CSV table of C-alpha atoms and ligand atoms in Angstrom, one decimal:
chain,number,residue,atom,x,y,z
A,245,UNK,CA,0.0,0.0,0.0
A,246,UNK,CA,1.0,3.4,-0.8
A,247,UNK,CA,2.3,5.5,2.4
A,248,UNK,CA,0.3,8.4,1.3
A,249,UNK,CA,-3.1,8.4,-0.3
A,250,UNK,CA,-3.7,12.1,-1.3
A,251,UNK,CA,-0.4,13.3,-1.7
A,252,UNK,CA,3.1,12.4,-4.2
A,253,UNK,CA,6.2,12.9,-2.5
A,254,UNK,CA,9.3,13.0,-4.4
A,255,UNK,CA,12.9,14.3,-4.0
A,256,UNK,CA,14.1,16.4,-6.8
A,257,UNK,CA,17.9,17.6,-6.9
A,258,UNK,CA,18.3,18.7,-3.4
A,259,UNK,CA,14.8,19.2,-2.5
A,260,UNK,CA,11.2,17.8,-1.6
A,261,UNK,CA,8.3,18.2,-3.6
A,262,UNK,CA,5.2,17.7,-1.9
A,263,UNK,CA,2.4,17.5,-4.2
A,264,UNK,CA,-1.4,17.7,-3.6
A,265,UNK,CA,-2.8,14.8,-5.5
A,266,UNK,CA,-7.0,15.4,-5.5
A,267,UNK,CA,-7.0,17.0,-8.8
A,268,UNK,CA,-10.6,16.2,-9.4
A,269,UNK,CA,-11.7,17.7,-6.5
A,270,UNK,CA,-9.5,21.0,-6.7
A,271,UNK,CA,-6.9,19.4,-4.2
A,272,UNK,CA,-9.7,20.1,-1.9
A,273,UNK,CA,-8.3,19.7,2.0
A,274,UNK,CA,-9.8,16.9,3.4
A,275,UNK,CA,-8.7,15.9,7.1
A,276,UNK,CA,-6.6,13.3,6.4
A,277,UNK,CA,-5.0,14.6,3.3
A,278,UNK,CA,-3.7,17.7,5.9
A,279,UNK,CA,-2.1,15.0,8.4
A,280,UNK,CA,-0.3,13.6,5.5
A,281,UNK,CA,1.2,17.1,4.3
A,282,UNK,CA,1.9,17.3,8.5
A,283,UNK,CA,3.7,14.1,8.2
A,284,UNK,CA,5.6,14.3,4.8
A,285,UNK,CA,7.0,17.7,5.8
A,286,UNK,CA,8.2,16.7,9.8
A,287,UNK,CA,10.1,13.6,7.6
A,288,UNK,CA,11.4,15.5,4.7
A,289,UNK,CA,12.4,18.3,7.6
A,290,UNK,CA,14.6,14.9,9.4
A,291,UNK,CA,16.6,14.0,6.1
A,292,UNK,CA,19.8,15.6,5.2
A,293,UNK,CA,19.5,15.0,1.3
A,294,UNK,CA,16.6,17.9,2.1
A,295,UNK,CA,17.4,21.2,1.8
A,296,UNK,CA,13.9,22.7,1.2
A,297,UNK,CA,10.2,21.7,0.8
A,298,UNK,CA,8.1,22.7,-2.1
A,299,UNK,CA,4.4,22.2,-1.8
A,300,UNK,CA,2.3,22.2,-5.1
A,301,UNK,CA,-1.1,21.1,-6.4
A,302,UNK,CA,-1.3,18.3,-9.1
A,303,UNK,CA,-2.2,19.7,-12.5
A,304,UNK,CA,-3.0,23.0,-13.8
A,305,UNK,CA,-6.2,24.6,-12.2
A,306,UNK,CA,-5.6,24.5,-8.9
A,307,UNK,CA,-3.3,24.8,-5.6
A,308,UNK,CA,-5.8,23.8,-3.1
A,309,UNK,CA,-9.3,25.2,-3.4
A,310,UNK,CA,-9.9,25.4,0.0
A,311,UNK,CA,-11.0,22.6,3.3
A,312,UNK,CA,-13.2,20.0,1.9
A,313,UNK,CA,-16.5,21.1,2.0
A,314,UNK,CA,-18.5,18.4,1.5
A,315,UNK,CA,-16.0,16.5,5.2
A,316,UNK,CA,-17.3,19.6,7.4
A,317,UNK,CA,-21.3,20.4,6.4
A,318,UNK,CA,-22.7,18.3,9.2
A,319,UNK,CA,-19.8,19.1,11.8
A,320,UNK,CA,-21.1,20.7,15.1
A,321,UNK,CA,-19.1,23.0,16.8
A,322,UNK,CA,-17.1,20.7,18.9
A,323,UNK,CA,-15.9,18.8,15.7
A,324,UNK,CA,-14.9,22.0,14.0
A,325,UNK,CA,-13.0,23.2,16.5
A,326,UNK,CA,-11.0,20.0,16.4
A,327,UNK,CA,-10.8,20.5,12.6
A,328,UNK,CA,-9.9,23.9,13.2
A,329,UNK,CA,-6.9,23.0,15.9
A,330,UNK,CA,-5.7,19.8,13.8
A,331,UNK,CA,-5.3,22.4,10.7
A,332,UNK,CA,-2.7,24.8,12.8
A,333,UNK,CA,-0.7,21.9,13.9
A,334,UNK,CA,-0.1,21.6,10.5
A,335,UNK,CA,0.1,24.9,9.3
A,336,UNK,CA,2.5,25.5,12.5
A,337,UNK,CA,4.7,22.4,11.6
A,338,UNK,CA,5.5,24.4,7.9
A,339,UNK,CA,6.3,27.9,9.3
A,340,UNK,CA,8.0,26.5,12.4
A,341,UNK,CA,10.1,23.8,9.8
A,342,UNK,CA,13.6,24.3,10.2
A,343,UNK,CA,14.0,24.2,6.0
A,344,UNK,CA,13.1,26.6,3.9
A,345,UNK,CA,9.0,25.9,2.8
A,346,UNK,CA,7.9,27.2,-0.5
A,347,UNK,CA,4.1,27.5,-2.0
A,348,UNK,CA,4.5,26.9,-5.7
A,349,UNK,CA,0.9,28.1,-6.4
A,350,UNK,CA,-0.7,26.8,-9.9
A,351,UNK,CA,-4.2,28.0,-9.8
A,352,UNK,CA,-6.6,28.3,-7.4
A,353,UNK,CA,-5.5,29.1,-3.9
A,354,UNK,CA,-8.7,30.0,-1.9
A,355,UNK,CA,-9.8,29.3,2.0
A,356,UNK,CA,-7.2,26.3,3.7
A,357,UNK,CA,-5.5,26.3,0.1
A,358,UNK,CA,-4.6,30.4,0.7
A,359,UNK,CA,-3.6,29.7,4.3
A,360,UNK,CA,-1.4,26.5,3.2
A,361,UNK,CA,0.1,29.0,1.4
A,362,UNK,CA,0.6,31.4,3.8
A,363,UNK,CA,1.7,29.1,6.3
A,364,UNK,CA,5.2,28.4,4.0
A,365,UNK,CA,8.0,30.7,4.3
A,366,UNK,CA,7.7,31.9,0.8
A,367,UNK,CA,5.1,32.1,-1.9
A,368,UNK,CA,5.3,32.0,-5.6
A,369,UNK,CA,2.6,31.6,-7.9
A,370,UNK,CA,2.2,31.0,-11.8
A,371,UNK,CA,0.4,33.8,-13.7
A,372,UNK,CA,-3.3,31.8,-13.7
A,373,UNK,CA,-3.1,32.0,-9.6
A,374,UNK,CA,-6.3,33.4,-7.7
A,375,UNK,CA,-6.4,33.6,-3.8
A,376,UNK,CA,-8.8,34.8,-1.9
A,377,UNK,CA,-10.6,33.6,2.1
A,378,UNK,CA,-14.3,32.7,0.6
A,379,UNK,CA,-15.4,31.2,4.3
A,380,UNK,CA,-17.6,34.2,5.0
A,381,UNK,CA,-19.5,33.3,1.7
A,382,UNK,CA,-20.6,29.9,3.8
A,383,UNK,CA,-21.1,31.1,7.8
A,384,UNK,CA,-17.6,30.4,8.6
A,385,UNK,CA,-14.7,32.6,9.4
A,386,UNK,CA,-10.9,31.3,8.1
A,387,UNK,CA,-10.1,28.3,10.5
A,388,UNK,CA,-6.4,27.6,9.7
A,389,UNK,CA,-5.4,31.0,10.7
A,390,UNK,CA,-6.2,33.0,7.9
A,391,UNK,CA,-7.3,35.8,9.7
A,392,UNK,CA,-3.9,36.2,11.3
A,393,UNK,CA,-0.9,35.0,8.9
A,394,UNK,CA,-3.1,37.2,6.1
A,395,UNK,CA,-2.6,40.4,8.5
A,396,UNK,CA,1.1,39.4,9.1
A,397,UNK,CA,1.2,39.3,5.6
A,398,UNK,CA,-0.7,42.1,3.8
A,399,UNK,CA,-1.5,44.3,6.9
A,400,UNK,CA,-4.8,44.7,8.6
A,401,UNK,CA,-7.2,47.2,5.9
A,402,UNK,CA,-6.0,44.5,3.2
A,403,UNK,CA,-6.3,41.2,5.4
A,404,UNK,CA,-9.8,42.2,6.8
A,405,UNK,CA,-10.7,43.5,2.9
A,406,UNK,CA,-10.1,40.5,1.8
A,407,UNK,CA,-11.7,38.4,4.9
A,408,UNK,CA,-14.9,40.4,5.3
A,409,UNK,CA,-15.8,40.2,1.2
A,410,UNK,CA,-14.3,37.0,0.5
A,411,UNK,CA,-13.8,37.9,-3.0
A,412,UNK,CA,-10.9,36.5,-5.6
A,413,UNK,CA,-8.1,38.3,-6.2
A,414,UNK,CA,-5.8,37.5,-9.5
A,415,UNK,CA,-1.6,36.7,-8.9
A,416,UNK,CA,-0.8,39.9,-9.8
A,417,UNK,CA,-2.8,41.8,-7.4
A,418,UNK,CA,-1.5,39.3,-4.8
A,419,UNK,CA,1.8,40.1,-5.9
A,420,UNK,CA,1.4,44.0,-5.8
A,421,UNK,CA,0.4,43.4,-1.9
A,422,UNK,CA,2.7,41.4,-0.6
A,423,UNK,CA,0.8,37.8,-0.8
A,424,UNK,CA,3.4,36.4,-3.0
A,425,UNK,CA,7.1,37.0,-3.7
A,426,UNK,CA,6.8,36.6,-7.4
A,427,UNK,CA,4.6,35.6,-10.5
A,428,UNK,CA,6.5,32.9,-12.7
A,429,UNK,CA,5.4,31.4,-15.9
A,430,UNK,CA,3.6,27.6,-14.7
A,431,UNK,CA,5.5,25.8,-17.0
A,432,UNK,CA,9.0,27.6,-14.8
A,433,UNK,CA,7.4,27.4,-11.2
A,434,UNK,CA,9.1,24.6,-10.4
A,435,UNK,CA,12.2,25.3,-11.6
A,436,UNK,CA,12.3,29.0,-10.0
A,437,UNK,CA,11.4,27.3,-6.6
A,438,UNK,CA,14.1,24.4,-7.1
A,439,UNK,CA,16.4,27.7,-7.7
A,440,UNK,CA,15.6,29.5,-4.6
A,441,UNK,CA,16.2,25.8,-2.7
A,442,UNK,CA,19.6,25.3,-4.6
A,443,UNK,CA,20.7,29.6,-3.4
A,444,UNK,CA,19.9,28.8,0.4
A,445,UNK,CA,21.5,25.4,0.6
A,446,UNK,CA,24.7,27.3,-0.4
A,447,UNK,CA,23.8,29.3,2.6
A,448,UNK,CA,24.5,27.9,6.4
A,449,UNK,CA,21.6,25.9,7.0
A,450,UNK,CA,22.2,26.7,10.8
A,451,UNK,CA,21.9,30.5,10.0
A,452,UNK,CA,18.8,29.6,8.2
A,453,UNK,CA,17.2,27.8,11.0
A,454,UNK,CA,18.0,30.6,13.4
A,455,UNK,CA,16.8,32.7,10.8
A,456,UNK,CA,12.9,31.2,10.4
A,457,UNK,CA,12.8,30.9,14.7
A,458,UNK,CA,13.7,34.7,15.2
A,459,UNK,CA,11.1,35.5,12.5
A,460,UNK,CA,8.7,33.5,13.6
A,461,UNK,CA,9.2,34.7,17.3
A,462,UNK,CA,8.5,38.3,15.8
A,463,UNK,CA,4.6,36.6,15.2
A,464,UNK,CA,4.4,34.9,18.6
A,465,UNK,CA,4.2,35.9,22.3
A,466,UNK,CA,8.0,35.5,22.6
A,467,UNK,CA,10.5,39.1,22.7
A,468,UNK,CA,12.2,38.5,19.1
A,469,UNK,CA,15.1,40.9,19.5
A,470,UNK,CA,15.7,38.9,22.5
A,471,UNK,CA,15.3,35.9,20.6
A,472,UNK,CA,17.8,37.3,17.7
A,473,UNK,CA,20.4,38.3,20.8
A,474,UNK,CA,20.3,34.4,21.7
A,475,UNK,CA,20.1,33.3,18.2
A,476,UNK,CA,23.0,35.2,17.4
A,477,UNK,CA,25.4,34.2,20.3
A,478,UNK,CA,24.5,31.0,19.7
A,479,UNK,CA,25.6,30.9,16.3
A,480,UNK,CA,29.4,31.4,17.3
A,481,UNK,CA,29.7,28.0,18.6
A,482,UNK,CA,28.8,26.4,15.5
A,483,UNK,CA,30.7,25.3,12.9
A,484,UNK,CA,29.3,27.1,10.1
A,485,UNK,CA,30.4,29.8,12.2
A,486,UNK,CA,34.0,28.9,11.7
A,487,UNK,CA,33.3,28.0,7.8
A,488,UNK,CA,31.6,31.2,7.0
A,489,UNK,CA,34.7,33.3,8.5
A,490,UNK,CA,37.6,31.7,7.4
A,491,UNK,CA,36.0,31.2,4.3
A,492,UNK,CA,35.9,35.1,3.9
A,493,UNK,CA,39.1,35.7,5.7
A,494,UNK,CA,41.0,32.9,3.3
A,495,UNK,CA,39.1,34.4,0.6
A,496,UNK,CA,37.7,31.3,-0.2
A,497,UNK,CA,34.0,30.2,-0.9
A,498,UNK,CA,32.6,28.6,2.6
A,499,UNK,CA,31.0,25.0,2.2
A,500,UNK,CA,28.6,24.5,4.6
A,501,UNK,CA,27.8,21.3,3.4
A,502,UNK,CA,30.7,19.1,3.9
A,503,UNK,CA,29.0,15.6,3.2
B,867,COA,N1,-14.4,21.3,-1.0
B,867,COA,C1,-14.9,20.2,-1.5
B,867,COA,N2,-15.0,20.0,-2.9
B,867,COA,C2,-14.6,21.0,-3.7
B,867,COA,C3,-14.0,22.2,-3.1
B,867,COA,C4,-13.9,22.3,-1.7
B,867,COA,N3,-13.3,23.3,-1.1
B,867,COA,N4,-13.6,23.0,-4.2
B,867,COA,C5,-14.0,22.3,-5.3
B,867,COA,N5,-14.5,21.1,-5.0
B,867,COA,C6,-15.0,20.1,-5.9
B,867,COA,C7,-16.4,20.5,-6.5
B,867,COA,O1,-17.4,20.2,-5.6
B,867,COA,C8,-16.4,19.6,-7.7
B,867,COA,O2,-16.7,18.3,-7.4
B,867,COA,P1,-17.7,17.4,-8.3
B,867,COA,O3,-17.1,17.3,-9.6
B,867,COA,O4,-17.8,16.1,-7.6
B,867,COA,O5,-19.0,18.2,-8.3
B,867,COA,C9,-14.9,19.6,-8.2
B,867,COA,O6,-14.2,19.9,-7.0
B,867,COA,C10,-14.6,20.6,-9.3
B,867,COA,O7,-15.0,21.9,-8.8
B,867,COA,P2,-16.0,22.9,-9.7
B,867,COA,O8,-16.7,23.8,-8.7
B,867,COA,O9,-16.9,22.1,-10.6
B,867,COA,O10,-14.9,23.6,-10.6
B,867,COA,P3,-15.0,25.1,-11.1
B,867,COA,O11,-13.8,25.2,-12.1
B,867,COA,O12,-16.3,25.4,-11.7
B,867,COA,O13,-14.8,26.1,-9.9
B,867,COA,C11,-13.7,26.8,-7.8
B,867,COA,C12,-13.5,26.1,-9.1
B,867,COA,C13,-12.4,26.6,-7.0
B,867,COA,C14,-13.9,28.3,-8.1
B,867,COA,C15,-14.9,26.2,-7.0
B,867,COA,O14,-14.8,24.8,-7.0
B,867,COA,C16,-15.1,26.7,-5.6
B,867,COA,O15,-15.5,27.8,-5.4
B,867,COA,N6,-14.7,25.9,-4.6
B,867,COA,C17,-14.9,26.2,-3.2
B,867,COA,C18,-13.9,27.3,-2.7
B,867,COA,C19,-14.2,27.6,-1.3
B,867,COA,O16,-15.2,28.0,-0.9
B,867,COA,N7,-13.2,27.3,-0.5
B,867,COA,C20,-13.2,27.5,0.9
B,867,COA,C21,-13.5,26.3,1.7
B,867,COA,S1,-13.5,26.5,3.4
């Protein structure tokens, strides 16, 4: 039996490509489809071959079209707030991964499929991309914490703009605010992402770590300058450390990545 049942996992050049496999249904969010992406990313985040995660949607139309629907219309209130909880664990697990996480968004990216995204460290979507937080069209406000990592994202007027109408917005006006880092042909997405993974595994992955925990302390109840003084002492016992600055000092290119 297959270890995942709505997902592909695959390792391409130095990365892992996490790809949501419910074409038919949008790649739709159900439950268990969520605990896989939870569980593919906490083991991708483990392996050394893995310098990165990119998460993507199977074919052409869409990234994720938002939580399943059709799993939650007879939930009660205790249930969705289980569903609710269970989705930031896993949203959590990407921003709080230790690798860089990248969105490569290839259509539709609306509800849990816009705060998937949102939940990776960087987003970047082909031209065809729409996002948009449509709960409020069905009694519901964003439950995998859409109404907070959209603030952090776009600010408040945008994030509450686009929370209150729960309209669609196209990649390029998701670029022009800040929702996405970049707009890239679909048929390069994949490559520009691999690219981004291949720049910052030349980097120190140590100094990336400390990197994603100081920003994400910035978001949390934790004092992030205090967190960046730690972070930074810290980093002068490592041995990337000791690469990094001889490397310069020799005038030499520092190889973090000795194995
Ligand atoms: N949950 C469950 N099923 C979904 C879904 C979702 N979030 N999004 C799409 N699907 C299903 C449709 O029900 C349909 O299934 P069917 O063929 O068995 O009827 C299939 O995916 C194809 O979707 P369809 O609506 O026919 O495609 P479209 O191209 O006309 O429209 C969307 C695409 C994304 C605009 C539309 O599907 C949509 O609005 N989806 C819901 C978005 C949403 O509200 N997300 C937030 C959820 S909290």
């Amino acid at each position: 039996m297959a270890e995942f049942q709505f997902i592909d996992v695959r390792k391409v050049q130095n990365a892992c490509i996490i790809t949501i496999n419910r074409e038919e249904k949008m790649n739709a969010l159900n439950r268990h489809l969520l605990q896989e992406i939870k569980r593919a990313v906490e083991v991708a985040e483990k392996n050394d071959e893995n310098h990165g995660i990119i998460l993507t949607g199977k074919g052409g139309k869409a990234f994720a079209a938002g939580a399943d629907i059709a799993e939650f219309a007879d939930f009660d209130s205790k249930e969705g707030k289980a569903m609710s909880a269970e989705g930031h664990e896993v949203m959590n697990a990407l921003e709080q991964c230790s690798k860089p996480t990248i969105a490569a968004i290839n259509g539709y990216a609306l509800g849990g499929g816009n705060e998937l995204a949102m939940a990776c460290h960087l987003r970047i979507a082909s031209p065809n991309a729409v996002f948009g937080q449509p709960e409020v069209k069905l009694g519901l406000p964003p439950g995998y914490g859409g109404t907070q990592r959209l603030i952090q994202l776009v600010g408040k007027a945008k994030a509450l703009e686009l929370n209150m109408t729960g309209k669609n917005i196209q990649a390029e006006e998701a670029h022009h605010i800040g929702l996405v880092n970049a707009i890239v042909k679909q048929e390069d997405l994949m490559k520009y992402c691999l690219d981004i993974i291949s720049t910052i595994s030349k980097r120190s992955p140590m100094a990336i770590a400390s990197i994603i925990r100081c920003t994400n302390a910035y978001f949390s109840e934790q004092d992030g300058h205090k967190t960046e003084i730690e972070e930074f002492g810290n980093s002068f016992q490592t041995d990337d450390f000791s690469e990094g600055t001889s490397a310069f000092l020799n005038k030499t290119k520092a190889n973090f990545r000795k194995s």
